[in-house]
Amino acid sequence: MQLLLCATVKIFLCPLGFELQFRLGPSLQGRKVMVHTNYPLEGQPFQRHNFHVLEWNYPSGKDDDSDKFCSLNLKIAGSYQYYFGCGTTERSGGGYIVVDPVLYCITIQTYLSKCLGHLDDWPDRLRVAKESGLFQVLLLLADQLAVNPDFIPEGQSYSWVDVGALVEKLRKEWNMLCITDVVYNHTAANSVWIREHPECGYNLVNSPHLRPAWVLDRALWHLTTRVAEGRYKAKGLPADITNDSHLNAIRTVLRQDLFPEIKLWEFYQVKVESAVEQFRILLQNGGKTGGKPGLKIVQDPQFRRYGNTVDMDSALETFCGTNFSTCTPCCFYDQAANCIVGNVVYERLADHGPKLGPVNRKNPLVTRYFTFPYQDMTLEQELQLLDQPDKSCHFLAHNGWVMGDDPLRNFAEPGSNVYLRRELICWGDSVKLRYGNGPEDCPYLWAHMQKYTEITAKYFHGVRLDNCHSTPLHVAEFMLDVARAVCPNLYVVAELFTGSEELDNIFVTKLGIASLIREAMSAGDSHEEGRLVYRYGGEPVGAFVQPSLRPLMPSIAHAMFLDVTHDNECPIQLRSALDSLPSSAIVSMACCATGSTRGYDELVPHQISVVKEERFYPKWNPAAPATSASEVGFHTGIIAGKLALNKLHQELAAQGFIQVYVDQVDADIVAITRHCPSTHQSVVAVCRTAFKDPKTHQYDTNVPPMFIPGKIEEVILEARTVDRHAGTYKKDDGYINGMPEYTVEIKEHIPLQDSTVVKQAGVTSKGRSEFVQEITFQKLTPGSVIAFRVSLDPKAQKLVGVLRHYLSQFSPKYRRGSTADENPPELCVFHRLMSKLTLADLNVLLFRCDSEEQEDGGGCYNIPGWETLKYAGLQGLMSVLADIRPNNDLGHPVCANLRQGDWLIDFVSNRLVNREGPLAQVGQWLGAMFNYMKHIPRYLIPCYFDAILVSTYTTALDAAYKLMSSFVQNGSSFVRHLALGSIQMCGVGRFPALPPLSAKIEDVPYRVNPITGQKEQCCVSLAAGLPHFSSGIFRCWGRDTFIALRGLMLLTGRHTEARNIILAFAGTLRHGLIPNLLGEGRCARYNCRDALWWWLQCIQDYATHVPQGHEILNCLVTRMYPTDDCEPRKPGEVEQPLYDVIQEALQRHLEGISFRERNAGPKIDMNMRDEGFSVAAKVDPATGFISGGNRFNCGTWMDKMGESEKARNKGMPATPRDGAAVEIVGLSKSAVRWVVELHAKGLFPYDGTKIHRDGKEVFVSYSQWNQQLQQSFEAAFWVSGDPKDPNEKHPDLVHKKGIYKDSYGASGPWCDYQLRPNFTIAMVVAPELFTAERAWKALDVAEKKLLGPLGMKTLDPDDMVYCGVYDNALDNDNYNLAKGFNYHQGPEWLWPVGYFLRAKLYFAKKLGQETYGQTVNLVKNVLSRHYTHLERSPWRGLPELTNENGQYCKFSCETQAWSLATVLEVLYDL
């Protein structure tokens, strides 16, 4: 599992035994990151505050941030923290990981321990759980360090050791585990130790802010006694409060009698006389105040009456200034009165409340908020105790909860007025504990609770954090650390009532909670109850198989799903007794921990009060009569049904039924399917709920039929709640008894035909793979449940086993449920079959966009109602499935298409079968696999289709990498992803894209033309970009090909194919140029000045990079145009070695090139003006620069021609870049330097050439030309910004200083001075032209002004014509924008980034190790964004360009060859 480093409050659940990897997100790559964690080192104990640094692993053996990771082997359950720092910042972010203990199956029943009686009686009472197939929970309160005396029979002595022995006995003999409540935020009010150590609670000494609340609480108690005595009857307030007039009387008594009597405002007021006198003295002394205006009351920290003071500095400033404000005393009377009355309404009037009856001492008007351990006295006497610390320290605040409060805030601490405002829903039997910030604040309490925790963890298998949301987090963290030190795999359960999943996550992550208690009773109807089943666990049926190495996704906390908890109202009171069984069945079908509360199964028709219940649970007796109150058996309530359901729940968990489907059949019927993805067995439980009592509600007698896919093997159980006429419920005085009138009628493991619930079952078949049984019900009455065991039909079961057998060669995950094929098809082992494919074959298998496929008469698959896949090959589907798979998005249109028919399935295999050779065999293999798949139910088709495709795709990638260079094979994931661009862009179409090579060249591929039947060459060609430049005459462009060739072909090891492309273009040389648009050579356009130099650069790169690469110079080139004006010659008619072709190109430039394009006019360019068809290029004799072009054409890569008549830019190039373009100067310098070096080594026969100049034949030495370029460059191109610079001809045009010009000698002089990224190209190919310091300054300007998220701005954003948004469809009157005129005037192109970063790396080395290290980090950070885009793009490529700031541009090619290539070159340089 992989976790990208980021700050988070989400839950990351990690199974025990997994490896967790930390990887760098894009924003962290290129930065020094250190990951710290408190997960303990091997053999060391866990210490929460002890962090250690994780070491980085480098899978590729290189310092590549895209692939490196640090990891943890998760062997210890619990919650662990990690954080990471960048550079000098120690903590830049972090989070928590929760390692789950191994949980196979949990079914649980909660008990109140006080209702179990003496310890000797516990087995008889707990046996109910055993016979129902359950765990149990024991709720142990009172003194934490000693066994409750109520559990010990008279004359005996029991300790925790005895409890532990009982727990161990239950484990061994009953196979049951015991977990217990741990309560940290309160203790029983009668605990002896709290009386001896009152500092452990919130009392009036250590928490004086509670003094006013205590006064109010005592006054309310005395009001209770007066009301009980009838003393307020005359005011309309009797002891028996039954209506609204009585409530109004309470408000009146509070306002008129109680509040005036206790004068709470005095705790918040100033003694006026003293304050005035102090102020008078200060005013007379004229002291400097420095205070802020406004009268400010300072609260007395001891909360004494009239103890508050005035901030005299502010008072003096207010008096002396002009701003005067008054202070309004705090008053909580209205809120307190509202809460008091609201409490009375619930406890005495509400139908869903306890209806306590008349006010008396046992049931006071409101629950007391504080303990009062003294004899009765008058209120006046009690108030005197406020100032007696030895007494007031024993007035301890009770615990409780506050509706809607922030659970991370301690409501008893200073700053909270919960007790004063009477907002606490109080538990009068408990005292809230006061821990402070750490053990030093209350040593006894921390030590006491630590010992309590150690005992609990020693004797129990798990703990339930009672009232977790009100437990201070730092306390719970500390105590759970203690517990896990004793029991490392402690099962931790908690109840949280935060009302917020995000707040729940904080508790779960920090405490390592394994399960959160969830309750079916929270559902208002059966639909919501079914939704909770789906929500709390399991995958959807037919879920995809996830890869072993996958991102760690946020998840919701594991649930312990209970039908009811002991805290909430009885379901029978809110629903009906008949609903108990079906709701239990719904819960039992959930794929998570489940459980119940003792009493639910026995149909106890009231809530068993945690506080007030004093009766015992009945004991177990299998023969107990229905009317027995002291004993229960199988026929009591729904126990028999619950036993069957719990056994089923455990079976489903043990056998891997981890997939869930919930079907709301009608308003009351919920059908839940649990499915095993290995065996494809299912269990379908149909539950008819009874939220309303059938005696008072008319249920529909027409139950809709159900259609169950597969073959029903048996009825696992059918059960109905029935009336057995055993009398009516009467509450027993000694035992917690249930309703005797109901029991369960149940049958288990019967044939379908023996069912009394099912009327008939018909078998239907929908096609070859849909075997469906139609079920009609006759006795599915409210309160009924029936569960079916379902298998695939025998044929489907057999074929899915065979399919899994073949898939198991790719992943062991498919071994379970697999069966060998009795008649295996005649197919090769798939890995061996894949090894026969060439990289050109893999282009067909994996990629090919729609226009490429259309050349062959096909196209990409269109998903009806959605969209067309990006590729016809596997990548088209893999890109989509990569988004579907992690989220199990089975509702996606692709999944719907797969379920509805075989069209897409057949498309995948048939397009390959129709080809020849190994590709056809791969298609046959896929067809065979798909044939097995077609016979299984349609709901399983998406997951198996994905499994087959993933297996094929990953095998294909492995085969592809084996055919590539060691740089790719040993490279990072980023390198490999980019290298796939070579397969994506390099392919062989139906028609040859390249001119023929000489027949004398070795290793040239041939094929038989399917139309002519003639043998023809089928060399790989390189598409410029997809989808726009992928097929036909627009596939191959000279410039694009040779900018991309080094990265996509030479670095990936495709040397022979690269050679063939170089020689093919060499054959098209004409006028000393190679074509821009190749057009198969016959439709070529020779209208660019730079393609020839990119071609020469690639020949140099080939000779340098490929072993014995210089031999390419001797390869024969078959010339298509041996003279400028000839018609295309036949292959082999005129041939010459490549070095002669190179010589011709150099000679023609030195001589000077000038011609008019053939067929000039609208036929070849409908926008260009007539002057633009004139092409010129020459070497400037003064500088040696290649110069050419005019203002009506554009001979470099920035070649946008105006198209808008409306804006009057038609026929005008946006960026003519005539003169000497900086990158062409750099490329020519590189070429000339290289031929000089070659000649010196005897590898190139020419040291110069003869040309005609001024009417004379002269010899130009390449060495002299090389030196001339070297001497001329910086003088001509460096923009110093110094007005006195003698080299600067136009100082008035300087817009940016410290840069290199974009051109030299342009017809529009200002164009020379525009800041563009082109000079970085010259820096890479001819770094010797640049002074390191100047180069670094220029690169710094480019970084600040031009570098975008993915690309380089093509123009300085400070330029007046800059516009970063390219819209080729826009046609308005804006000259600079219409019809995409700004194509190269701001939009951010990706390929120049590669040259910028390579230039940075080169010159950084020149400036020292520190600068180089910083540059490497910059490069990694920039490239991380490309990696992210590459992974997320459905095209699995990098775009041609983006709009400003990296925004998506819909007019860009989605994946561009040179974008991929130049980024790959940067990684190679790294």
PDB file of N, CA, C and O in Angstrom, residues 1158-1188:
ATOM      1  N   ARG A1158       6.968  24.740 -54.821  1.00  0.00           N
ATOM      2  CA  ARG A1158       6.196  24.197 -55.921  1.00  0.00           C
ATOM      3  C   ARG A1158       4.702  24.271 -55.607  1.00  0.00           C
ATOM      4  O   ARG A1158       4.302  24.089 -54.465  1.00  0.00           O
ATOM      5  N   ASN A1159       3.937  24.488 -56.636  1.00  0.00           N
ATOM      6  CA  ASN A1159       2.474  24.582 -56.489  1.00  0.00           C
ATOM      7  C   ASN A1159       2.063  25.688 -55.520  1.00  0.00           C
ATOM      8  O   ASN A1159       1.064  25.569 -54.812  1.00  0.00           O
ATOM      9  N   ALA A1160       2.899  26.724 -55.455  1.00  0.00           N
ATOM     10  CA  ALA A1160       2.598  27.825 -54.539  1.00  0.00           C
ATOM     11  C   ALA A1160       1.191  28.348 -54.778  1.00  0.00           C
ATOM     12  O   ALA A1160       0.764  28.521 -55.916  1.00  0.00           O
ATOM     13  N   GLY A1161       0.499  28.587 -53.683  1.00  0.00           N
ATOM     14  CA  GLY A1161      -0.860  29.105 -53.777  1.00  0.00           C
ATOM     15  C   GLY A1161      -1.805  28.331 -52.880  1.00  0.00           C
ATOM     16  O   GLY A1161      -1.381  27.550 -52.010  1.00  0.00           O
ATOM     17  N   PRO A1162      -3.106  28.541 -53.052  1.00  0.00           N
ATOM     18  CA  PRO A1162      -4.105  27.945 -52.145  1.00  0.00           C
ATOM     19  C   PRO A1162      -4.081  26.434 -52.084  1.00  0.00           C
ATOM     20  O   PRO A1162      -4.545  25.851 -51.111  1.00  0.00           O
ATOM     21  N   LYS A1163      -3.539  25.770 -53.133  1.00  0.00           N
ATOM     22  CA  LYS A1163      -3.531  24.304 -53.116  1.00  0.00           C
ATOM     23  C   LYS A1163      -2.713  23.760 -51.950  1.00  0.00           C
ATOM     24  O   LYS A1163      -3.030  22.715 -51.389  1.00  0.00           O
ATOM     25  N   ILE A1164      -1.629  24.443 -51.617  1.00  0.00           N
ATOM     26  CA  ILE A1164      -0.786  23.934 -50.534  1.00  0.00           C
ATOM     27  C   ILE A1164      -0.921  24.770 -49.264  1.00  0.00           C
ATOM     28  O   ILE A1164      -0.586  24.293 -48.173  1.00  0.00           O
ATOM     29  N   ASP A1165      -1.404  26.002 -49.375  1.00  0.00           N
ATOM     30  CA  ASP A1165      -1.616  26.827 -48.187  1.00  0.00           C
ATOM     31  C   ASP A1165      -2.625  27.913 -48.534  1.00  0.00           C
ATOM     32  O   ASP A1165      -2.316  28.860 -49.256  1.00  0.00           O
ATOM     33  N   MET A1166      -3.823  27.767 -48.048  1.00  0.00           N
ATOM     34  CA  MET A1166      -4.891  28.686 -48.419  1.00  0.00           C
ATOM     35  C   MET A1166      -4.800  30.020 -47.689  1.00  0.00           C
ATOM     36  O   MET A1166      -5.548  30.960 -48.010  1.00  0.00           O
ATOM     37  N   ASN A1167      -3.893  30.127 -46.719  1.00  0.00           N
ATOM     38  CA  ASN A1167      -3.795  31.369 -45.955  1.00  0.00           C
ATOM     39  C   ASN A1167      -2.575  32.217 -46.323  1.00  0.00           C
ATOM     40  O   ASN A1167      -2.582  33.433 -46.146  1.00  0.00           O
ATOM     41  N   MET A1168      -1.514  31.576 -46.798  1.00  0.00           N
ATOM     42  CA  MET A1168      -0.251  32.289 -47.009  1.00  0.00           C
ATOM     43  C   MET A1168      -0.348  33.273 -48.179  1.00  0.00           C
ATOM     44  O   MET A1168      -0.959  32.989 -49.205  1.00  0.00           O
ATOM     45  N   ARG A1169       0.262  34.425 -47.990  1.00  0.00           N
ATOM     46  CA  ARG A1169       0.368  35.390 -49.077  1.00  0.00           C
ATOM     47  C   ARG A1169       1.434  34.919 -50.073  1.00  0.00           C
ATOM     48  O   ARG A1169       2.295  34.105 -49.744  1.00  0.00           O
ATOM     49  N   ASP A1170       1.382  35.498 -51.247  1.00  0.00           N
ATOM     50  CA  ASP A1170       2.278  35.045 -52.302  1.00  0.00           C
ATOM     51  C   ASP A1170       3.738  35.172 -51.909  1.00  0.00           C
ATOM     52  O   ASP A1170       4.553  34.287 -52.192  1.00  0.00           O
ATOM     53  N   GLU A1171       4.088  36.255 -51.197  1.00  0.00           N
ATOM     54  CA  GLU A1171       5.485  36.460 -50.828  1.00  0.00           C
ATOM     55  C   GLU A1171       5.996  35.369 -49.889  1.00  0.00           C
ATOM     56  O   GLU A1171       7.196  35.093 -49.842  1.00  0.00           O
ATOM     57  N   GLY A1172       5.080  34.772 -49.148  1.00  0.00           N
ATOM     58  CA  GLY A1172       5.476  33.763 -48.169  1.00  0.00           C
ATOM     59  C   GLY A1172       5.973  32.471 -48.776  1.00  0.00           C
ATOM     60  O   GLY A1172       6.653  31.681 -48.100  1.00  0.00           O
ATOM     61  N   PHE A1173       5.629  32.220 -50.052  1.00  0.00           N
ATOM     62  CA  PHE A1173       6.058  30.975 -50.689  1.00  0.00           C
ATOM     63  C   PHE A1173       7.520  31.025 -51.140  1.00  0.00           C
ATOM     64  O   PHE A1173       8.046  30.029 -51.619  1.00  0.00           O
ATOM     65  N   SER A1174       8.139  32.168 -50.975  1.00  0.00           N
ATOM     66  CA  SER A1174       9.560  32.302 -51.312  1.00  0.00           C
ATOM     67  C   SER A1174      10.392  31.912 -50.104  1.00  0.00           C
ATOM     68  O   SER A1174      10.277  32.512 -49.033  1.00  0.00           O
ATOM     69  N   VAL A1175      11.212  30.874 -50.292  1.00  0.00           N
ATOM     70  CA  VAL A1175      12.013  30.326 -49.193  1.00  0.00           C
ATOM     71  C   VAL A1175      13.469  30.722 -49.400  1.00  0.00           C
ATOM     72  O   VAL A1175      14.004  30.572 -50.517  1.00  0.00           O
ATOM     73  N   ALA A1176      14.105  31.226 -48.341  1.00  0.00           N
ATOM     74  CA  ALA A1176      15.512  31.623 -48.441  1.00  0.00           C
ATOM     75  C   ALA A1176      16.231  31.260 -47.160  1.00  0.00           C
ATOM     76  O   ALA A1176      15.683  31.382 -46.071  1.00  0.00           O
ATOM     77  N   ALA A1177      17.456  30.779 -47.292  1.00  0.00           N
ATOM     78  CA  ALA A1177      18.313  30.495 -46.146  1.00  0.00           C
ATOM     79  C   ALA A1177      19.752  30.567 -46.607  1.00  0.00           C
ATOM     80  O   ALA A1177      20.095  30.086 -47.706  1.00  0.00           O
ATOM     81  N   LYS A1178      20.605  31.173 -45.812  1.00  0.00           N
ATOM     82  CA  LYS A1178      22.012  31.288 -46.198  1.00  0.00           C
ATOM     83  C   LYS A1178      22.859  31.496 -44.953  1.00  0.00           C
ATOM     84  O   LYS A1178      22.338  31.785 -43.870  1.00  0.00           O
ATOM     85  N   VAL A1179      24.142  31.367 -45.137  1.00  0.00           N
ATOM     86  CA  VAL A1179      25.084  31.649 -44.067  1.00  0.00           C
ATOM     87  C   VAL A1179      25.534  33.099 -44.219  1.00  0.00           C
ATOM     88  O   VAL A1179      26.032  33.498 -45.290  1.00  0.00           O
ATOM     89  N   ASP A1180      25.334  33.854 -43.162  1.00  0.00           N
ATOM     90  CA  ASP A1180      25.784  35.248 -43.161  1.00  0.00           C
ATOM     91  C   ASP A1180      27.314  35.249 -43.114  1.00  0.00           C
ATOM     92  O   ASP A1180      27.896  34.783 -42.126  1.00  0.00           O
ATOM     93  N   PRO A1181      27.991  35.758 -44.157  1.00  0.00           N
ATOM     94  CA  PRO A1181      29.463  35.700 -44.173  1.00  0.00           C
ATOM     95  C   PRO A1181      30.101  36.509 -43.052  1.00  0.00           C
ATOM     96  O   PRO A1181      31.234  36.235 -42.676  1.00  0.00           O
ATOM     97  N   ALA A1182      29.350  37.470 -42.491  1.00  0.00           N
ATOM     98  CA  ALA A1182      29.933  38.304 -41.440  1.00  0.00           C
ATOM     99  C   ALA A1182      29.932  37.600 -40.089  1.00  0.00           C
ATOM    100  O   ALA A1182      30.808  37.854 -39.245  1.00  0.00           O
ATOM    101  N   THR A1183      28.952  36.745 -39.872  1.00  0.00           N
ATOM    102  CA  THR A1183      28.811  36.115 -38.550  1.00  0.00           C
ATOM    103  C   THR A1183      28.878  34.593 -38.595  1.00  0.00           C
ATOM    104  O   THR A1183      29.140  33.958 -37.578  1.00  0.00           O
ATOM    105  N   GLY A1184      28.570  34.010 -39.732  1.00  0.00           N
ATOM    106  CA  GLY A1184      28.465  32.554 -39.833  1.00  0.00           C
ATOM    107  C   GLY A1184      27.083  32.044 -39.471  1.00  0.00           C
ATOM    108  O   GLY A1184      26.831  30.832 -39.497  1.00  0.00           O
ATOM    109  N   PHE A1185      26.150  32.946 -39.096  1.00  0.00           N
ATOM    110  CA  PHE A1185      24.801  32.527 -38.684  1.00  0.00           C
ATOM    111  C   PHE A1185      23.981  32.105 -39.896  1.00  0.00           C
ATOM    112  O   PHE A1185      24.081  32.712 -40.968  1.00  0.00           O
ATOM    113  N   ILE A1186      23.143  31.069 -39.699  1.00  0.00           N
ATOM    114  CA  ILE A1186      22.158  30.701 -40.701  1.00  0.00           C
ATOM    115  C   ILE A1186      21.037  31.729 -40.617  1.00  0.00           C
ATOM    116  O   ILE A1186      20.388  31.877 -39.578  1.00  0.00           O
ATOM    117  N   SER A1187      20.815  32.419 -41.686  1.00  0.00           N
ATOM    118  CA  SER A1187      19.826  33.487 -41.699  1.00  0.00           C
ATOM    119  C   SER A1187      18.881  33.260 -42.854  1.00  0.00           C
ATOM    120  O   SER A1187      19.255  32.684 -43.890  1.00  0.00           O
ATOM    121  N   GLY A1188      17.639  33.704 -42.714  1.00  0.00           N
ATOM    122  CA  GLY A1188      16.710  33.527 -43.813  1.00  0.00           C
ATOM    123  C   GLY A1188      15.309  33.924 -43.451  1.00  0.00           C
ATOM    124  O   GLY A1188      15.057  34.540 -42.408  1.00  0.00           O
TER     125      GLY A1188
END
